[in-house]
Coordinates of C-alpha atoms and ligand atoms in Angstrom, one line a residue:
M1492 CA -0.2 0.2 0.1
I1493 CA 1.6 3.4 -1.3
S1494 CA -0.4 5.3 1.9
E1495 CA -3.5 6.1 3.8
K1496 CA -4.6 9.1 1.5
K1497 CA -6.2 8.2 -1.7
V1498 CA -3.3 8.3 -4.7
T1499 CA -5.4 10.4 -7.2
V1500 CA -3.9 10.4 -10.7
I1501 CA -4.8 14.0 -12.3
A1502 CA -4.8 14.2 -16.2
L1503 CA -4.6 17.6 -17.3
G1504 CA -6.3 18.5 -20.9
G1505 CA -4.5 21.0 -23.2
N1506 CA -6.8 24.2 -21.9
A1507 CA -4.8 23.7 -18.4
I1508 CA -1.6 25.4 -19.8
L1509 CA -2.9 27.3 -23.0
K1510 CA -5.9 28.3 -23.6
P1511 CA -7.8 28.5 -27.6
G1512 CA -6.6 31.5 -29.2
Q1513 CA -3.4 32.4 -26.9
R1514 CA 0.0 32.7 -28.7
G1515 CA 1.6 30.6 -25.7
T1516 CA 3.8 33.6 -24.4
F1517 CA 5.9 32.4 -21.3
D1518 CA 3.7 34.5 -19.3
E1519 CA 0.3 33.3 -20.7
Q1520 CA 1.4 30.0 -20.0
M1521 CA 2.2 30.7 -16.4
A1522 CA -0.8 32.5 -15.7
N1523 CA -3.0 29.4 -16.9
V1524 CA -0.7 27.1 -14.9
K1525 CA -1.1 29.4 -11.6
T1526 CA -4.9 28.9 -12.1
T1527 CA -4.7 25.1 -12.3
C1528 CA -2.2 24.6 -9.6
E1529 CA -4.4 26.6 -7.1
Q1530 CA -7.4 23.5 -7.7
L1531 CA -4.5 21.1 -7.2
A1532 CA -3.1 23.1 -4.3
Q1533 CA -7.0 22.9 -2.6
M1534 CA -6.8 19.3 -3.2
V1535 CA -3.5 18.7 -1.5
E1536 CA -4.5 21.4 1.2
S1537 CA -7.7 19.1 1.9
G1538 CA -5.2 16.2 3.4
R1539 CA -7.1 13.7 1.7
Y1540 CA -5.5 13.1 -1.6
K1541 CA -1.9 12.4 -2.7
I1542 CA -1.7 13.9 -6.2
V1543 CA 0.1 12.5 -8.9
I1544 CA 0.0 15.0 -12.3
T1545 CA 0.1 13.8 -16.2
H1546 CA -1.0 16.7 -18.9
G1547 CA -1.2 17.2 -22.5
N1548 CA 1.6 18.9 -24.5
G1549 CA 0.2 19.2 -28.1
P1550 CA 0.4 23.3 -28.5
Q1551 CA 4.0 23.3 -26.7
V1552 CA 5.3 20.5 -28.5
G1553 CA 4.0 22.1 -32.0
N1554 CA 5.8 25.3 -31.2
I1555 CA 9.1 23.6 -30.3
L1556 CA 8.7 21.7 -34.0
L1557 CA 8.2 24.9 -35.3
Q1558 CA 11.3 26.6 -33.7
N1559 CA 13.2 23.3 -34.8
E1560 CA 11.8 23.7 -38.3
T1561 CA 12.7 27.7 -38.7
S1562 CA 16.1 27.5 -37.4
K1563 CA 17.3 24.2 -39.0
E1564 CA 20.0 25.9 -40.6
V1565 CA 21.5 27.8 -37.5
A1566 CA 20.9 24.9 -34.8
A1567 CA 20.4 21.1 -35.5
P1568 CA 16.8 20.3 -35.1
M1569 CA 15.7 17.3 -32.8
P1570 CA 13.7 14.3 -33.6
L1571 CA 9.9 14.7 -32.6
Y1572 CA 10.5 12.2 -29.2
V1573 CA 13.2 14.7 -28.4
C1574 CA 11.2 17.1 -28.6
G1575 CA 8.4 15.6 -26.4
A1576 CA 11.0 15.2 -23.9
Q1577 CA 11.8 18.9 -24.3
S1578 CA 8.2 19.8 -23.4
Q1579 CA 8.0 17.6 -20.2
G1580 CA 10.6 19.8 -19.0
L1581 CA 9.4 22.8 -20.0
I1582 CA 5.4 22.2 -18.7
G1583 CA 7.1 20.5 -15.5
Y1584 CA 9.2 23.2 -14.4
M1585 CA 6.3 25.6 -14.8
M1586 CA 4.2 23.2 -12.7
Q1587 CA 6.5 22.3 -10.0
Q1588 CA 7.5 25.9 -9.4
T1589 CA 4.1 27.3 -9.6
L1590 CA 2.7 24.4 -7.1
H1591 CA 5.5 24.7 -4.8
N1592 CA 4.9 28.7 -4.5
L1593 CA 1.1 28.4 -3.6
L1594 CA 1.7 25.1 -1.1
A1595 CA 4.3 27.4 0.3
Q1596 CA 1.9 30.1 0.9
K1597 CA -0.5 27.6 2.7
G1598 CA 2.3 26.5 5.0
K1599 CA 3.1 23.4 3.2
G1600 CA 6.2 24.2 1.1
S1601 CA 8.0 21.3 2.6
I1602 CA 6.2 18.8 0.1
P1603 CA 8.5 17.8 -2.4
I1604 CA 7.6 18.0 -6.2
A1605 CA 9.3 16.3 -8.9
T1606 CA 9.0 16.3 -12.4
V1607 CA 10.0 12.7 -14.1
V1608 CA 11.1 13.0 -17.6
T1609 CA 8.8 9.6 -18.5
Q1610 CA 9.2 7.1 -21.3
V1611 CA 6.6 5.0 -22.3
V1612 CA 7.1 1.8 -24.0
V1613 CA 4.7 1.2 -27.4
D1614 CA 4.8 -2.1 -29.6
S1615 CA 6.7 -1.6 -33.0
K1616 CA 4.2 -3.9 -34.3
D1617 CA 1.3 -1.6 -32.8
R1618 CA -1.2 -1.4 -36.1
A1619 CA -1.1 2.7 -35.7
F1620 CA 2.6 2.3 -37.4
Q1621 CA 0.9 1.3 -40.3
N1622 CA -1.9 4.2 -39.9
P1623 CA -0.5 7.5 -38.7
T1624 CA -3.3 9.7 -37.9
K1625 CA -2.5 12.3 -35.4
P1626 CA -1.0 15.8 -36.7
V1627 CA 1.6 17.3 -35.4
G1628 CA 3.6 20.6 -36.0
P1629 CA 3.4 23.3 -38.2
F1630 CA 1.2 23.8 -41.5
Y1631 CA 2.8 23.4 -45.0
D1632 CA 1.2 24.1 -48.3
E1633 CA 1.1 21.1 -50.6
E1634 CA 4.5 21.7 -52.3
Q1635 CA 6.6 21.9 -49.0
A1636 CA 4.5 18.8 -47.8
K1637 CA 5.5 16.5 -51.0
I1638 CA 9.2 17.7 -50.3
L1639 CA 9.0 16.6 -46.9
E1640 CA 7.5 13.3 -47.9
R1641 CA 10.1 12.5 -50.7
E1642 CA 13.0 14.0 -48.5
K1643 CA 12.4 13.2 -44.9
G1644 CA 9.7 10.0 -45.6
Y1645 CA 7.3 12.0 -43.3
H1646 CA 3.5 11.0 -43.9
V1647 CA 1.7 14.1 -44.8
R1648 CA -1.9 15.0 -44.9
E1649 CA -4.5 17.7 -45.8
D1650 CA -6.0 18.9 -42.5
A1651 CA -9.5 19.8 -42.8
G1652 CA -8.8 22.9 -45.2
R1653 CA -6.2 24.4 -43.0
G1654 CA -3.4 23.4 -45.1
W1655 CA -0.8 20.1 -44.9
R1656 CA 0.5 18.7 -41.8
R1657 CA 2.4 16.0 -40.8
V1658 CA 0.7 13.1 -39.2
V1659 CA 2.6 10.4 -36.9
P1660 CA 1.4 7.1 -35.7
S1661 CA -0.7 7.0 -32.3
P1662 CA 0.0 4.0 -30.6
D1663 CA -1.0 2.3 -27.4
P1664 CA 1.0 2.6 -24.5
I1665 CA 2.0 -0.6 -23.0
E1666 CA 4.2 0.3 -19.6
I1667 CA 5.4 3.2 -18.0
F1668 CA 9.3 2.6 -18.0
E1669 CA 10.0 4.8 -15.2
K1670 CA 7.5 3.3 -13.0
E1671 CA 9.2 2.3 -10.2
A1672 CA 11.0 5.5 -9.7
I1673 CA 7.8 7.3 -10.0
R1674 CA 6.3 4.6 -7.1
Q1675 CA 9.2 5.2 -5.1
L1676 CA 9.0 9.2 -5.1
V1677 CA 5.0 8.8 -4.6
E1678 CA 5.7 6.3 -1.4
A1679 CA 8.0 9.2 -0.3
R1680 CA 5.3 11.7 -0.1
S1681 CA 6.7 13.3 -3.1
I1682 CA 4.0 15.0 -5.7
V1683 CA 5.4 13.9 -9.0
I1684 CA 4.6 15.0 -12.7
A1685 CA 4.9 12.5 -15.2
S1686 CA 4.3 11.0 -18.4
G1687 CA 3.8 14.3 -20.0
G1688 CA 2.5 14.8 -23.4
G1689 CA 1.5 10.8 -22.9
G1690 CA 5.2 10.3 -22.3
I1691 CA 8.1 9.8 -24.5
P1692 CA 7.4 6.8 -27.4
I1693 CA 9.9 4.3 -27.4
V1694 CA 10.1 0.7 -28.3
R1695 CA 12.4 -2.4 -26.9
E1696 CA 14.8 -3.4 -29.8
D1697 CA 17.7 -5.9 -29.2
G1698 CA 17.6 -5.3 -25.7
G1699 CA 17.8 -1.7 -25.9
L1700 CA 15.4 1.2 -25.8
F1701 CA 15.1 3.4 -28.6
G1702 CA 13.0 6.3 -29.1
V1703 CA 10.3 6.7 -31.9
D1704 CA 8.0 9.5 -34.0
A1705 CA 4.7 9.0 -32.7
V1706 CA 2.4 10.6 -29.8
I1707 CA 0.9 8.5 -27.4
D1708 CA -2.5 9.9 -26.4
K1709 CA -1.9 11.3 -22.5
D1710 CA -5.3 10.2 -21.3
L1711 CA -4.4 6.3 -21.9
A1712 CA -0.9 6.8 -20.7
G1713 CA -2.4 8.4 -17.6
E1714 CA -4.3 5.4 -16.7
R1715 CA -1.0 3.2 -17.3
L1716 CA 0.5 5.5 -14.5
A1717 CA -2.7 5.4 -12.4
V1718 CA -2.3 1.4 -12.4
D1719 CA 1.3 1.9 -11.5
V1720 CA 0.9 4.0 -8.9
E1721 CA -1.8 2.0 -7.5
A1722 CA -4.3 5.2 -7.7
K1723 CA -7.9 4.9 -6.4
I1724 CA -8.9 7.6 -8.2
F1725 CA -8.5 8.8 -11.9
L1726 CA -9.5 12.2 -12.6
I1727 CA -9.4 13.4 -16.0
L1728 CA -9.9 17.4 -16.3
T1729 CA -10.8 18.9 -19.6
D1730 CA -12.7 21.8 -21.0
V1731 CA -16.0 20.3 -20.3
E1732 CA -18.1 19.4 -17.0
Q1733 CA -19.4 16.6 -18.2
V1734 CA -19.2 13.7 -20.9
K1735 CA -22.8 14.1 -22.9
L1736 CA -24.4 11.2 -24.5
N1737 CA -25.6 11.9 -27.9
Y1738 CA -23.4 14.7 -28.2
K1739 CA -24.4 17.5 -30.6
T1740 CA -27.7 16.1 -31.3
P1741 CA -31.2 17.6 -30.0
Q1742 CA -31.0 14.4 -27.5
E1743 CA -28.2 15.5 -25.8
K1744 CA -27.8 14.6 -22.2
G1745 CA -25.2 15.1 -19.3
L1746 CA -24.2 12.1 -17.9
S1747 CA -23.3 12.3 -14.0
H1748 CA -22.8 8.3 -13.2
A1749 CA -21.9 5.3 -14.8
T1750 CA -21.3 1.5 -14.1
L1751 CA -18.4 -0.3 -15.7
E1752 CA -21.3 -2.3 -17.8
E1753 CA -23.1 1.1 -18.9
A1754 CA -19.8 3.3 -19.8
K1755 CA -18.7 0.4 -22.2
R1756 CA -22.2 0.3 -23.8
Y1757 CA -22.0 3.9 -24.5
H1758 CA -18.5 3.8 -25.6
A1759 CA -19.3 0.9 -28.0
E1760 CA -22.4 2.7 -29.2
G1761 CA -20.3 5.6 -30.3
H1762 CA -21.1 8.3 -28.1
F1763 CA -17.7 9.6 -27.6
A1764 CA -15.9 11.6 -30.6
K1765 CA -12.4 9.8 -31.6
G1766 CA -9.0 11.9 -30.6
S1767 CA -11.0 13.8 -28.0
M1768 CA -13.3 12.1 -25.6
E1769 CA -13.0 8.7 -26.8
P1770 CA -9.7 7.9 -25.6
K1771 CA -10.8 9.5 -22.2
V1772 CA -13.5 6.9 -21.5
R1773 CA -11.4 4.2 -23.1
A1774 CA -8.8 5.3 -20.2
A1775 CA -11.8 5.4 -17.7
I1776 CA -13.2 2.1 -18.5
R1777 CA -9.6 0.6 -18.3
F1778 CA -8.8 2.1 -14.9
I1779 CA -11.8 0.6 -13.4
E1780 CA -11.1 -2.8 -15.3
S1781 CA -7.9 -2.6 -13.8
G1782 CA -9.0 -2.4 -10.1
G1783 CA -9.4 1.3 -9.8
E1784 CA -12.4 2.6 -7.6
R1785 CA -13.3 6.0 -9.6
A1786 CA -12.5 7.4 -12.8
I1787 CA -14.1 11.0 -13.1
I1788 CA -14.5 13.3 -16.2
T1789 CA -15.2 16.9 -15.7
S1790 CA -13.6 20.3 -16.0
L1791 CA -10.7 22.1 -14.4
D1792 CA -12.9 24.4 -12.3
R1793 CA -15.0 21.5 -11.0
A1794 CA -12.5 19.2 -9.7
V1795 CA -13.1 19.9 -6.2
D1796 CA -16.6 19.4 -6.2
A1797 CA -16.5 16.2 -8.8
L1798 CA -14.6 14.5 -6.1
E1799 CA -17.2 15.1 -3.6
G1800 CA -19.7 13.4 -6.2
K1801 CA -21.6 17.4 -7.0
A1802 CA -20.2 17.5 -10.7
G1803 CA -18.7 15.7 -13.7
T1804 CA -18.9 12.3 -14.6
T1805 CA -18.0 9.4 -12.7
I1806 CA -17.3 5.9 -13.9
T1807 CA -17.4 3.2 -11.0
N1808 CA -17.4 -0.4 -11.2
Ligands
LIG634 P1 -8.2 17.4 -23.9 O1 -7.2 18.5 -24.4 O2 -9.0 17.8 -22.7 O3 -7.8 16.4 -23.7 P2 -9.8 17.2 -25.9 O4 -10.3 18.6 -26.7 O5 -9.2 16.3 -26.3 O6 -9.4 17.8 -24.4 O7 -11.3 16.7 -25.4 C1 -12.3 17.3 -24.9 C2 -13.4 17.8 -26.1 O8 -14.1 16.4 -26.2 C3 -14.7 18.5 -25.7 O9 -14.0 19.9 -25.8 C4 -15.7 18.3 -26.6 O10 -15.5 19.1 -27.6 C5 -15.2 16.8 -27.1 N1 -16.2 15.5 -27.2 C6 -16.3 15.0 -28.0 N2 -17.4 14.0 -27.5 C7 -18.0 14.5 -26.5 C8 -19.1 14.2 -25.6 N3 -19.5 13.0 -25.9 N4 -19.4 14.6 -24.1 C9 -18.8 15.5 -24.0 N5 -17.8 16.3 -24.9 C10 -17.5 15.3 -25.9
LIG635 MG1 -7.2 15.2 -25.6

């Protein structure tokens, strides 16, 4: 047993760090991180939860890729998986400092907080590698896109009328490689930030580990993390307060609670959009199937209410 407090893995959505329409300056991101960490600090202060944090990295890794691209003549560009590692450090730094400052104001500045650069093992035979679907990085015109396809072997695709983009595979996470190190930190009372951006995708080959250009869904990787730290609660914070059935139809209806069986049925019926809500519900289902107590999907500002059963969507056995 890791502790008597309820270990809770919190998966933060994109809007926790950058709001739609923002350019992504350091000050903008720090202001958003502060609002987010105020919620997290409340949870810590209540003394009821031991938190482990994971987060998305889409806009941040997008900007790092753009910086690599535009400065490639003067500074050597890095592979996508190294950009992913950079984004974990960037976001981890902002969060661990901000959370520390807020906790220190509440007299809890002695709680250790650490970010773990996290590798996540994927299967090189995962079907996703035959069918890259996840757009990453800058937009190109068709001609530039075709050059990248020829010269770098990128897969490129037209993205909803907005231009051409590189697409990469989105394989299923198998194992958080640093799980033992993370467990030890959690046991030693640290708040841990891990598996950012879904983790750095790696494969095991010939006895070694190697990075691969792919993007792992952060909610699915968050579920692996939750199981590894023996979390009781998996809290997915996004930009909607509740999961909806019959989403965007006249029959749309908020879902307050679902049993595992109900959640599986709704999932099979196709209520949740691929690439956004579907992986969250899939991750919640996997968590309960793996022995988790409660999976909650809600918005950042309702996190504390949702933990008390007063908001959001809760899935239990
Ligand atoms: P995050 O950055 O938090 O992972 P996503 O955009 O990936 O955010 O997922 C949240 C989005 O999922 C919501 O903003 C909403 O537009 C969309 N969504 C798709 N299907 C549903 C549904 N059935 N109920 C609620 N939201 C849904
Ligand atoms: Mg998402």
